[in-house]
mmCIF file of C-alpha atoms and ligand atoms in Angstrom:
data_model
loop_
_atom_site.group_PDB
_atom_site.id
_atom_site.type_symbol
_atom_site.label_atom_id
_atom_site.label_comp_id
_atom_site.label_asym_id
_atom_site.label_seq_id
_atom_site.Cartn_x
_atom_site.Cartn_y
_atom_site.Cartn_z
ATOM 1 C CA MET A 4 14.912 -31.503 -162.454
ATOM 2 C CA LYS A 5 14.589 -32.473 -166.132
ATOM 3 C CA LYS A 6 11.232 -31.903 -167.854
ATOM 4 C CA LEU A 7 9.591 -33.947 -170.587
ATOM 5 C CA GLU A 8 8.916 -30.877 -172.735
ATOM 6 C CA GLU A 9 12.486 -29.565 -172.528
ATOM 7 C CA SER A 10 14.729 -29.721 -175.581
ATOM 8 C CA VAL A 11 17.820 -31.892 -175.331
ATOM 9 C CA LYS A 12 21.111 -32.072 -177.249
ATOM 10 C CA ILE A 13 22.158 -35.426 -178.646
ATOM 11 C CA GLY A 14 25.605 -34.842 -180.127
ATOM 12 C CA PRO A 15 25.145 -32.491 -183.104
ATOM 13 C CA VAL A 16 21.325 -32.785 -182.995
ATOM 14 C CA THR A 17 18.697 -31.050 -180.852
ATOM 15 C CA ALA A 18 15.460 -32.843 -179.973
ATOM 16 C CA LYS A 19 12.570 -30.481 -179.171
ATOM 17 C CA ASN A 20 11.337 -32.704 -176.325
ATOM 18 C CA ARG A 21 12.412 -35.828 -174.455
ATOM 19 C CA ILE A 22 10.067 -38.354 -176.063
ATOM 20 C CA ALA A 23 11.709 -40.583 -178.694
ATOM 21 C CA VAL A 24 10.160 -43.107 -181.046
ATOM 22 C CA PRO A 25 12.576 -46.059 -180.845
ATOM 23 C CA PRO A 26 13.169 -48.434 -183.771
ATOM 24 C CA MET A 27 10.196 -50.615 -184.740
ATOM 25 C CA VAL A 28 10.396 -52.902 -187.753
ATOM 26 C CA CYS A 29 7.387 -53.074 -190.076
ATOM 27 C CA PHE A 30 7.912 -56.273 -192.010
ATOM 28 C CA HIS A 31 5.784 -57.239 -195.048
ATOM 29 C CA TRP A 32 5.595 -53.646 -196.268
ATOM 30 C CA SER A 33 8.697 -53.988 -198.456
ATOM 31 C CA ASP A 34 9.963 -57.074 -200.292
ATOM 32 C CA ASP A 35 13.211 -58.906 -200.957
ATOM 33 C CA SER A 36 14.709 -55.654 -202.335
ATOM 34 C CA GLY A 37 14.652 -54.095 -198.845
ATOM 35 C CA ARG A 38 13.593 -50.772 -200.384
ATOM 36 C CA VAL A 39 11.370 -48.190 -198.673
ATOM 37 C CA THR A 40 7.750 -48.204 -199.881
ATOM 38 C CA GLU A 41 4.951 -45.601 -199.783
ATOM 39 C CA LYS A 42 3.522 -47.478 -196.797
ATOM 40 C CA ASN A 43 6.744 -46.908 -194.865
ATOM 41 C CA VAL A 44 6.689 -43.218 -195.835
ATOM 42 C CA GLU A 45 3.094 -42.759 -194.630
ATOM 43 C CA HIS A 46 3.900 -44.600 -191.368
ATOM 44 C CA TYR A 47 6.843 -42.303 -190.582
ATOM 45 C CA ARG A 48 4.833 -39.245 -191.669
ATOM 46 C CA ALA A 49 2.192 -40.094 -189.045
ATOM 47 C CA LEU A 50 4.839 -40.662 -186.350
ATOM 48 C CA ALA A 51 6.631 -37.384 -187.152
ATOM 49 C CA ALA A 52 3.363 -35.441 -187.176
ATOM 50 C CA GLY A 53 2.713 -36.807 -183.682
ATOM 51 C CA GLY A 54 5.341 -34.512 -182.166
ATOM 52 C CA PRO A 55 8.191 -36.689 -180.811
ATOM 53 C CA GLY A 56 11.590 -35.107 -180.136
ATOM 54 C CA LEU A 57 13.353 -37.785 -182.196
ATOM 55 C CA ILE A 58 12.562 -40.765 -184.402
ATOM 56 C CA ILE A 59 14.976 -43.665 -184.704
ATOM 57 C CA GLY A 60 14.054 -45.557 -187.863
ATOM 58 C CA GLU A 61 13.569 -49.279 -187.718
ATOM 59 C CA ALA A 62 16.264 -51.985 -187.651
ATOM 60 C CA THR A 63 17.704 -51.779 -191.165
ATOM 61 C CA CYS A 64 20.042 -54.432 -192.375
ATOM 62 C CA VAL A 65 23.618 -53.761 -193.502
ATOM 63 C CA THR A 66 23.908 -57.009 -195.530
ATOM 64 C CA LYS A 67 21.302 -59.111 -197.299
ATOM 65 C CA ARG A 68 22.399 -62.292 -195.493
ATOM 66 C CA GLY A 69 22.207 -60.649 -192.083
ATOM 67 C CA ARG A 70 18.459 -59.993 -192.299
ATOM 68 C CA LEU A 71 15.902 -60.920 -189.670
ATOM 69 C CA HIS A 72 13.130 -61.220 -192.265
ATOM 70 C CA GLU A 73 12.930 -61.371 -196.070
ATOM 71 C CA THR A 74 11.053 -58.050 -196.191
ATOM 72 C CA GLN A 75 13.297 -56.102 -193.807
ATOM 73 C CA LEU A 76 14.433 -52.668 -194.989
ATOM 74 C CA GLY A 77 18.078 -52.402 -195.984
ATOM 75 C CA LEU A 78 20.940 -50.010 -196.564
ATOM 76 C CA TRP A 79 23.289 -52.587 -198.049
ATOM 77 C CA GLU A 80 23.371 -51.047 -201.550
ATOM 78 C CA ASP A 81 23.181 -47.608 -203.140
ATOM 79 C CA GLY A 82 19.813 -48.288 -204.796
ATOM 80 C CA GLN A 83 18.244 -48.194 -201.330
ATOM 81 C CA ILE A 84 19.366 -44.594 -200.656
ATOM 82 C CA GLU A 85 16.538 -42.942 -202.619
ATOM 83 C CA GLY A 86 13.801 -44.407 -200.388
ATOM 84 C CA TRP A 87 15.589 -43.282 -197.237
ATOM 85 C CA LYS A 88 15.944 -39.807 -198.732
ATOM 86 C CA LYS A 89 12.169 -39.683 -199.048
ATOM 87 C CA LEU A 90 11.757 -40.822 -195.432
ATOM 88 C CA ALA A 91 14.246 -38.210 -194.189
ATOM 89 C CA GLU A 92 12.488 -35.402 -196.106
ATOM 90 C CA THR A 93 9.118 -36.560 -194.766
ATOM 91 C CA VAL A 94 10.237 -36.660 -191.121
ATOM 92 C CA HIS A 95 12.221 -33.406 -191.355
ATOM 93 C CA ALA A 96 9.146 -31.576 -192.653
ATOM 94 C CA TYR A 97 7.835 -31.849 -189.052
ATOM 95 C CA ASN A 98 11.062 -30.534 -187.490
ATOM 96 C CA VAL A 99 11.932 -33.958 -186.071
ATOM 97 C CA PRO A 100 15.501 -35.295 -186.289
ATOM 98 C CA PHE A 101 15.723 -38.750 -187.877
ATOM 99 C CA PHE A 102 18.240 -41.536 -187.202
ATOM 100 C CA VAL A 103 18.206 -45.116 -188.468
ATOM 101 C CA GLN A 104 19.098 -48.243 -186.534
ATOM 102 C CA LEU A 105 21.769 -50.284 -188.342
ATOM 103 C CA HIS A 106 21.330 -54.000 -187.856
ATOM 104 C CA HIS A 107 22.844 -57.403 -188.539
ATOM 105 C CA SER A 108 21.116 -60.451 -187.063
ATOM 106 C CA GLY A 109 24.084 -62.803 -186.748
ATOM 107 C CA VAL A 110 22.744 -66.018 -185.265
ATOM 108 C CA THR A 111 19.266 -64.577 -184.718
ATOM 109 C CA GLY A 112 18.213 -64.118 -188.345
ATOM 110 C CA ILE A 113 17.107 -65.964 -191.447
ATOM 111 C CA ASP A 114 20.581 -67.240 -192.330
ATOM 112 C CA LEU A 115 20.618 -70.796 -190.987
ATOM 113 C CA GLU A 116 24.426 -70.966 -191.140
ATOM 114 C CA ALA A 117 24.991 -67.545 -189.691
ATOM 115 C CA ASP A 118 27.867 -65.301 -188.671
ATOM 116 C CA CYS A 119 28.554 -65.323 -184.946
ATOM 117 C CA PRO A 120 31.581 -64.398 -182.820
ATOM 118 C CA SER A 121 31.923 -68.088 -181.801
ATOM 119 C CA ASP A 122 30.267 -71.346 -182.806
ATOM 120 C CA TYR A 123 26.867 -71.188 -181.126
ATOM 121 C CA ASP A 124 23.591 -73.108 -181.368
ATOM 122 C CA LYS A 125 20.690 -70.736 -180.798
ATOM 123 C CA LYS A 126 17.724 -72.543 -179.337
ATOM 124 C CA VAL A 127 15.701 -69.735 -177.755
ATOM 125 C CA GLY A 128 13.102 -67.635 -179.607
ATOM 126 C CA PRO A 129 11.460 -67.959 -183.038
ATOM 127 C CA HIS A 130 14.799 -68.302 -184.799
ATOM 128 C CA GLY A 131 16.860 -71.332 -183.903
ATOM 129 C CA CYS A 132 19.985 -71.547 -186.032
ATOM 130 C CA ARG A 133 23.655 -72.384 -185.953
ATOM 131 C CA GLY A 134 26.240 -69.646 -185.665
ATOM 132 C CA HIS A 135 29.748 -70.063 -187.035
ATOM 133 C CA GLU A 136 32.815 -68.343 -185.623
ATOM 134 C CA MET A 137 33.706 -65.422 -187.880
ATOM 135 C CA SER A 138 37.225 -65.225 -189.325
ATOM 136 C CA LEU A 139 39.168 -61.981 -188.895
ATOM 137 C CA ASP A 140 38.549 -61.202 -192.572
ATOM 138 C CA ARG A 141 34.809 -61.764 -192.130
ATOM 139 C CA ILE A 142 34.780 -59.464 -189.079
ATOM 140 C CA LYS A 143 36.409 -56.683 -191.121
ATOM 141 C CA GLU A 144 33.954 -57.280 -193.987
ATOM 142 C CA ILE A 145 30.903 -56.894 -191.708
ATOM 143 C CA GLU A 146 32.407 -53.882 -189.931
ATOM 144 C CA ASP A 147 32.823 -52.264 -193.338
ATOM 145 C CA ALA A 148 29.197 -53.122 -194.246
ATOM 146 C CA PHE A 149 28.042 -51.153 -191.154
ATOM 147 C CA ILE A 150 30.276 -48.206 -192.107
ATOM 148 C CA GLN A 151 29.064 -48.161 -195.729
ATOM 149 C CA ALA A 152 25.431 -48.358 -194.562
ATOM 150 C CA ALA A 153 26.013 -45.362 -192.259
ATOM 151 C CA LEU A 154 27.499 -43.419 -195.183
ATOM 152 C CA ARG A 155 24.391 -44.239 -197.251
ATOM 153 C CA ALA A 156 22.200 -42.988 -194.389
ATOM 154 C CA LYS A 157 24.201 -39.766 -194.364
ATOM 155 C CA LYS A 158 23.881 -39.422 -198.151
ATOM 156 C CA ALA A 159 20.124 -39.885 -197.754
ATOM 157 C CA GLY A 160 20.059 -36.859 -195.430
ATOM 158 C CA LEU A 161 19.503 -38.611 -192.089
ATOM 159 C CA ASP A 162 20.865 -36.983 -188.936
ATOM 160 C CA GLY A 163 22.530 -40.023 -187.442
ATOM 161 C CA VAL A 164 22.634 -43.757 -186.847
ATOM 162 C CA GLU A 165 22.146 -46.079 -183.918
ATOM 163 C CA LEU A 166 23.938 -49.448 -183.929
ATOM 164 C CA HIS A 167 21.663 -52.306 -182.913
ATOM 165 C CA GLY A 168 23.816 -53.609 -180.068
ATOM 166 C CA CYS A 169 21.208 -55.537 -178.049
ATOM 167 C CA HIS A 170 18.173 -57.899 -178.349
ATOM 168 C CA SER A 171 20.311 -60.946 -179.382
ATOM 169 C CA TYR A 172 21.685 -59.594 -182.680
ATOM 170 C CA LEU A 173 25.276 -59.664 -183.957
ATOM 171 C CA ILE A 174 26.824 -56.772 -182.000
ATOM 172 C CA CYS A 175 25.013 -58.041 -178.889
ATOM 173 C CA GLN A 176 26.489 -61.505 -179.546
ATOM 174 C CA PHE A 177 29.985 -59.965 -179.428
ATOM 175 C CA LEU A 178 29.179 -58.128 -176.194
ATOM 176 C CA ASN A 179 27.809 -61.168 -174.340
ATOM 177 C CA ARG A 180 30.543 -63.409 -172.954
ATOM 178 C CA ASN A 181 28.198 -66.409 -172.871
ATOM 179 C CA VAL A 182 28.015 -66.196 -176.685
ATOM 180 C CA ASN A 183 31.402 -64.657 -177.504
ATOM 181 C CA ARG A 184 34.025 -67.159 -176.351
ATOM 182 C CA ARG A 185 36.800 -65.940 -178.656
ATOM 183 C CA GLU A 186 40.332 -65.790 -177.294
ATOM 184 C CA ASP A 187 41.567 -63.025 -179.620
ATOM 185 C CA ILE A 188 41.094 -59.280 -179.021
ATOM 186 C CA TYR A 189 37.376 -59.520 -180.026
ATOM 187 C CA GLY A 190 36.850 -61.872 -177.070
ATOM 188 C CA GLN A 191 39.351 -60.435 -174.587
ATOM 189 C CA LYS A 192 37.778 -56.984 -174.991
ATOM 190 C CA GLU A 193 34.145 -57.691 -175.971
ATOM 191 C CA GLU A 194 33.493 -54.117 -177.094
ATOM 192 C CA THR A 195 36.155 -54.248 -179.846
ATOM 193 C CA PHE A 196 33.747 -55.131 -182.697
ATOM 194 C CA ALA A 197 31.345 -52.318 -181.767
ATOM 195 C CA LEU A 198 34.205 -49.870 -181.170
ATOM 196 C CA GLU A 199 35.799 -50.513 -184.570
ATOM 197 C CA ILE A 200 32.426 -49.943 -186.279
ATOM 198 C CA LEU A 201 31.716 -46.767 -184.303
ATOM 199 C CA GLN A 202 35.177 -45.343 -184.994
ATOM 200 C CA GLY A 203 34.879 -46.246 -188.679
ATOM 201 C CA ILE A 204 31.501 -44.495 -188.928
ATOM 202 C CA ARG A 205 32.793 -41.377 -187.186
ATOM 203 C CA LYS A 206 35.794 -41.237 -189.527
ATOM 204 C CA ALA A 207 33.612 -41.744 -192.619
ATOM 205 C CA CYS A 208 30.656 -39.527 -191.632
ATOM 206 C CA GLY A 209 32.335 -36.745 -189.599
ATOM 207 C CA PRO A 210 31.352 -34.982 -186.364
ATOM 208 C CA ASP A 211 28.069 -33.492 -187.659
ATOM 209 C CA PHE A 212 26.428 -36.881 -187.933
ATOM 210 C CA ALA A 213 25.128 -38.397 -184.663
ATOM 211 C CA VAL A 214 26.387 -41.878 -183.788
ATOM 212 C CA GLY A 215 25.016 -43.977 -180.947
ATOM 213 C CA ILE A 216 24.284 -47.510 -179.867
ATOM 214 C CA ARG A 217 21.315 -49.417 -178.491
ATOM 215 C CA LEU A 218 22.986 -51.318 -175.718
ATOM 216 C CA ALA A 219 21.835 -53.794 -173.102
ATOM 217 C CA ALA A 220 22.135 -52.810 -169.472
ATOM 218 C CA PHE A 221 22.390 -56.502 -168.557
ATOM 219 C CA GLU A 222 24.879 -58.276 -170.834
ATOM 220 C CA PRO A 223 24.775 -60.642 -169.030
ATOM 221 C CA THR A 224 24.801 -58.624 -165.758
ATOM 222 C CA LEU A 225 24.413 -54.913 -164.961
ATOM 223 C CA GLU A 226 28.083 -54.791 -163.984
ATOM 224 C CA ASP A 227 28.976 -55.926 -167.521
ATOM 225 C CA GLY A 228 26.497 -53.460 -169.053
ATOM 226 C CA ILE A 229 28.140 -50.563 -167.198
ATOM 227 C CA ARG A 230 31.604 -51.808 -168.207
ATOM 228 C CA HIS A 231 30.546 -51.920 -171.882
ATOM 229 C CA ALA A 232 29.046 -48.431 -171.660
ATOM 230 C CA LYS A 233 32.278 -47.041 -170.168
ATOM 231 C CA ALA A 234 34.367 -48.704 -172.881
ATOM 232 C CA LEU A 235 32.194 -47.247 -175.664
ATOM 233 C CA GLN A 236 31.615 -43.746 -174.285
ATOM 234 C CA GLN A 237 34.394 -41.956 -176.200
ATOM 235 C CA ASP A 238 32.924 -42.996 -179.541
ATOM 236 C CA VAL A 239 29.192 -42.276 -179.204
ATOM 237 C CA ASP A 240 26.881 -39.270 -178.880
ATOM 238 C CA PHE A 241 24.160 -41.237 -177.066
ATOM 239 C CA MET A 242 23.277 -44.614 -175.614
ATOM 240 C CA ASP A 243 19.808 -46.135 -175.914
ATOM 241 C CA ILE A 244 19.507 -48.739 -173.158
ATOM 242 C CA SER A 245 17.429 -51.917 -173.504
ATOM 243 C CA TYR A 246 17.699 -55.705 -172.982
ATOM 244 C CA GLY A 247 20.399 -58.201 -173.937
ATOM 245 C CA PHE A 248 20.785 -61.618 -175.518
ATOM 246 C CA ASN A 249 17.590 -63.565 -174.890
ATOM 247 C CA GLY A 250 18.316 -66.449 -172.495
ATOM 248 C CA GLU A 251 21.901 -65.322 -171.825
ATOM 249 C CA SER A 252 21.282 -62.174 -169.795
ATOM 250 C CA HIS A 253 19.795 -61.363 -166.405
ATOM 251 C CA PRO A 254 17.709 -58.186 -166.233
ATOM 252 C CA GLU A 255 16.587 -57.239 -162.742
ATOM 253 C CA ALA A 256 15.547 -54.177 -160.761
ATOM 254 C CA PRO A 257 14.882 -53.586 -157.053
ATOM 255 C CA GLU A 258 11.309 -54.526 -156.085
ATOM 256 C CA ASP A 259 10.332 -50.948 -155.290
ATOM 257 C CA PHE A 260 11.618 -49.545 -158.622
ATOM 258 C CA LEU A 261 8.570 -48.147 -160.430
ATOM 259 C CA TYR A 262 9.555 -48.855 -164.043
ATOM 260 C CA SER A 263 11.013 -51.677 -166.127
ATOM 261 C CA ALA A 264 14.353 -53.375 -165.481
ATOM 262 C CA ALA A 265 15.649 -51.714 -168.686
ATOM 263 C CA PHE A 266 14.869 -48.271 -167.191
ATOM 264 C CA TYR A 267 16.657 -49.321 -163.996
ATOM 265 C CA GLY A 268 19.686 -50.294 -166.063
ATOM 266 C CA ALA A 269 19.511 -46.976 -167.931
ATOM 267 C CA GLN A 270 19.374 -45.110 -164.602
ATOM 268 C CA GLU A 271 22.466 -46.922 -163.325
ATOM 269 C CA ILE A 272 24.391 -46.331 -166.571
ATOM 270 C CA LYS A 273 23.469 -42.627 -166.370
ATOM 271 C CA LYS A 274 24.926 -42.523 -162.840
ATOM 272 C CA ALA A 275 28.152 -44.053 -164.185
ATOM 273 C CA LEU A 276 28.274 -41.715 -167.219
ATOM 274 C CA PRO A 277 26.589 -38.484 -166.080
ATOM 275 C CA HIS A 278 27.516 -36.521 -169.228
ATOM 276 C CA MET A 279 26.256 -39.099 -171.747
ATOM 277 C CA PRO A 280 22.730 -38.641 -173.196
ATOM 278 C CA ILE A 281 20.989 -41.844 -172.059
ATOM 279 C CA PHE A 282 17.657 -43.172 -173.383
ATOM 280 C CA GLY A 283 15.507 -45.768 -171.605
ATOM 281 C CA VAL A 284 12.628 -47.982 -172.694
ATOM 282 C CA ASP A 285 9.907 -50.479 -171.934
ATOM 283 C CA GLY A 286 6.324 -50.273 -170.842
ATOM 284 C CA ILE A 287 5.517 -46.549 -170.928
ATOM 285 C CA VAL A 288 1.838 -46.175 -171.802
ATOM 286 C CA ASN A 289 0.908 -42.699 -170.564
ATOM 287 C CA GLY A 290 2.100 -39.181 -169.825
ATOM 288 C CA GLU A 291 2.363 -39.667 -166.089
ATOM 289 C CA GLN A 292 4.829 -42.526 -166.557
ATOM 290 C CA ALA A 293 6.804 -40.686 -169.256
ATOM 291 C CA ARG A 294 7.126 -37.634 -166.986
ATOM 292 C CA GLY A 295 7.953 -39.808 -163.970
ATOM 293 C CA VAL A 296 10.831 -41.509 -165.764
ATOM 294 C CA ILE A 297 12.377 -38.209 -166.901
ATOM 295 C CA GLU A 298 11.881 -36.487 -163.538
ATOM 296 C CA THR A 299 13.115 -39.297 -161.280
ATOM 297 C CA THR A 300 15.671 -41.534 -163.022
ATOM 298 C CA GLY A 301 18.052 -38.849 -164.336
ATOM 299 C CA ILE A 302 17.987 -40.277 -167.885
ATOM 300 C CA ASP A 303 17.634 -37.921 -170.834
ATOM 301 C CA MET A 304 15.093 -39.446 -173.262
ATOM 302 C CA VAL A 305 12.149 -41.766 -172.807
ATOM 303 C CA ASP A 306 11.514 -44.181 -175.677
ATOM 304 C CA VAL A 307 7.866 -44.973 -176.372
ATOM 305 C CA ALA A 308 7.340 -47.724 -178.946
ATOM 306 C CA ARG A 309 3.944 -49.442 -178.773
ATOM 307 C CA GLY A 310 2.390 -46.237 -177.378
ATOM 308 C CA PHE A 311 3.031 -44.640 -180.802
ATOM 309 C CA LEU A 312 1.510 -47.644 -182.578
ATOM 310 C CA VAL A 313 -1.680 -47.243 -180.567
ATOM 311 C CA ASN A 314 -1.659 -43.486 -181.146
ATOM 312 C CA PRO A 315 0.837 -41.868 -183.548
ATOM 313 C CA ASP A 316 0.010 -38.540 -181.815
ATOM 314 C CA PHE A 317 1.268 -39.928 -178.472
ATOM 315 C CA ALA A 318 3.788 -37.107 -177.870
ATOM 316 C CA LYS A 319 1.473 -34.270 -178.913
ATOM 317 C CA ASP A 320 -1.352 -35.628 -176.756
ATOM 318 C CA VAL A 321 0.827 -36.276 -173.704
ATOM 319 C CA LEU A 322 2.429 -32.821 -173.852
ATOM 320 C CA ALA A 323 -1.016 -31.193 -174.189
ATOM 321 C CA GLY A 324 -2.370 -33.248 -171.259
ATOM 322 C CA ARG A 325 -4.856 -35.135 -173.464
ATOM 323 C CA ASP A 326 -5.777 -38.819 -173.416
ATOM 324 C CA CYS A 327 -3.050 -40.613 -175.353
ATOM 325 C CA GLY A 328 -4.648 -44.067 -175.559
ATOM 326 C CA LYS A 329 -3.080 -47.142 -174.038
ATOM 327 C CA CYS A 330 -1.157 -50.145 -175.318
ATOM 328 C CA LEU A 331 -3.040 -53.164 -173.942
ATOM 329 C CA HIS A 332 0.141 -55.246 -173.814
ATOM 330 C CA CYS A 333 -1.263 -58.058 -175.954
ATOM 331 C CA LYS A 334 2.324 -59.300 -175.927
ATOM 332 C CA PRO A 335 3.353 -61.894 -177.125
ATOM 333 C CA ALA A 336 0.384 -61.627 -179.515
ATOM 334 C CA CYS A 337 1.009 -57.944 -180.383
ATOM 335 C CA ARG A 338 -0.811 -57.378 -183.674
ATOM 336 C CA TRP A 339 2.151 -55.307 -184.789
ATOM 337 C CA SER A 340 4.489 -58.226 -184.250
ATOM 338 C CA PRO A 341 6.251 -58.766 -187.549
ATOM 339 C CA PHE A 342 6.099 -62.517 -187.142
ATOM 340 C CA LEU A 343 2.375 -62.680 -186.438
ATOM 341 C CA ASN A 344 0.897 -60.565 -189.187
ATOM 342 C CA ASP A 345 1.055 -60.032 -192.910
ATOM 343 C CA GLY A 346 1.453 -56.278 -192.673
ATOM 344 C CA VAL A 347 -2.215 -55.603 -191.945
ATOM 345 C CA VAL A 348 -2.391 -54.413 -188.365
ATOM 346 C CA ASN A 349 -5.540 -54.450 -186.282
ATOM 347 C CA CYS A 350 -4.331 -53.254 -182.874
ATOM 348 C CA PRO A 351 -6.949 -53.624 -180.091
ATOM 349 C CA GLY A 352 -5.431 -50.741 -178.117
ATOM 350 C CA ARG A 353 -5.706 -48.490 -181.164
ATOM 351 C CA THR A 354 -9.277 -49.593 -181.879
ATOM 352 C CA LEU A 355 -10.274 -48.808 -178.295
ATOM 353 C CA PHE A 356 -8.487 -45.446 -178.371
ATOM 354 C CA LEU A 357 -10.236 -44.395 -181.602
ATOM 355 C CA ARG A 358 -13.622 -45.549 -180.276
ATOM 356 C CA ASN A 359 -13.200 -43.578 -177.025
ATOM 357 C CA ARG A 360 -12.093 -40.478 -178.895
ATOM 358 C CA GLU A 361 -15.080 -40.674 -181.209
ATOM 359 C CA LYS A 362 -17.403 -40.962 -178.198
ATOM 360 C CA ALA A 363 -15.799 -37.937 -176.536
ATOM 361 C CA GLU A 364 -16.162 -35.729 -179.640
HETATM 362 C C1 FMN B 409 6.371 -53.971 -183.769
HETATM 363 C C2 FMN B 409 7.660 -53.788 -183.020
HETATM 364 C C3 FMN B 409 8.850 -53.735 -183.736
HETATM 365 C C4 FMN B 409 10.071 -53.550 -183.053
HETATM 366 N N1 FMN B 409 11.229 -53.426 -183.784
HETATM 367 C C5 FMN B 409 12.401 -53.111 -183.158
HETATM 368 C C6 FMN B 409 13.567 -52.784 -183.909
HETATM 369 O O1 FMN B 409 13.550 -52.701 -185.146
HETATM 370 N N2 FMN B 409 14.713 -52.527 -183.219
HETATM 371 C C7 FMN B 409 14.751 -52.521 -181.849
HETATM 372 O O2 FMN B 409 15.807 -52.256 -181.276
HETATM 373 N N3 FMN B 409 13.633 -52.777 -181.123
HETATM 374 C C8 FMN B 409 12.479 -53.040 -181.743
HETATM 375 N N4 FMN B 409 11.322 -53.203 -181.001
HETATM 376 C C9 FMN B 409 11.368 -52.977 -179.547
HETATM 377 C C10 FMN B 409 10.941 -51.534 -179.229
HETATM 378 O O3 FMN B 409 11.833 -50.574 -179.782
HETATM 379 C C11 FMN B 409 10.844 -51.329 -177.704
HETATM 380 O O4 FMN B 409 12.116 -51.524 -177.141
HETATM 381 C C12 FMN B 409 9.850 -52.275 -177.044
HETATM 382 O O5 FMN B 409 8.641 -52.350 -177.789
HETATM 383 C C13 FMN B 409 9.519 -51.830 -175.616
HETATM 384 O O6 FMN B 409 9.011 -50.509 -175.627
HETATM 385 P P1 FMN B 409 7.425 -50.184 -175.435
HETATM 386 O O7 FMN B 409 6.998 -50.824 -174.144
HETATM 387 O O8 FMN B 409 7.361 -48.683 -175.397
HETATM 388 O O9 FMN B 409 6.722 -50.791 -176.593
HETATM 389 C C14 FMN B 409 10.101 -53.425 -181.641
HETATM 390 C C15 FMN B 409 8.891 -53.490 -180.951
HETATM 391 C C16 FMN B 409 7.680 -53.652 -181.616
HETATM 392 C C17 FMN B 409 6.416 -53.673 -180.832
#
């Protein structure tokens, strides 16, 4: 049986335990330049000091037009490398490997006439915009932007990259047949766009740099999610399993399954690909749940996102058997939500955690 405190190999990288901080954007802390600020550095310092086995840096855009927000961090030009170097040095000082999530929004971003595999009107969610079918030249251009961004991450000293292949963004749009209605190879074999990027990154960055993808288990169904995972397996070191295109996918788990549908999907993908390091996510708020997921589902890493926002020491506290605080699931009004705040975060779960800790001391 796997244990939460066990180390785990993710391609060329070893994580000292099985708790990962998944990508979490912090908008408003940078500006239109997309460069890392001191605030970002201090945020990642606190997360790294909190003892996770791995940190995957936030969704970071590979082109300026593909952004989700005007203040999103970027790796679309060389001038952005220096800031990421500082982040990598900061995280590494705590013996925590550091990846970054490479992102392009496609039809789910700020570009109102956006790139998309096919013409598509997005009506669901905060961003409604029109997507235009990408030409073959445009596809190659964006693939290259992902590869160049990965090279910049490598130059900055990061240990690897994760492609953002879920949550309605561009790679996810290619993977979902309700959005991708192309008749060429990018539509006949939906994984082609992701595969060409992954292979390009591997060729450019070499075998010592971890390459993975955050992938939906349900894109639109679990059967499709497993098919995508099988098609991509040769070209990745890990798969981080989450949800698909909002409104065009169908996440579900058996009624007696104890965790989220995304964890169920991760469990099923692990069964299909037993040798692939598989991460799962959604709704873990304490040590008992984190241990339960690792001990019962067979997956390799448990992602904890909002738990680390409530308490950056989440991993240290859970592994020492201490109170780790609790995300109060204010969703959809999460104070951390990039679209609901101006960068000043007053998280009720964190306030309660700090108050309780003060009382106990
Ligand atoms: C403030 C915030 C920012 C997020 N940013 C990203 C992101 O950049 N990329 C991504 O794939 N998911 C992002 N997510 C989703 C989380 O990685 C995670 O999948 C989700 O919060 C569920 O996990 P949890 O229940 O442990 O919070 C974000 C979530 C939050 C709360």
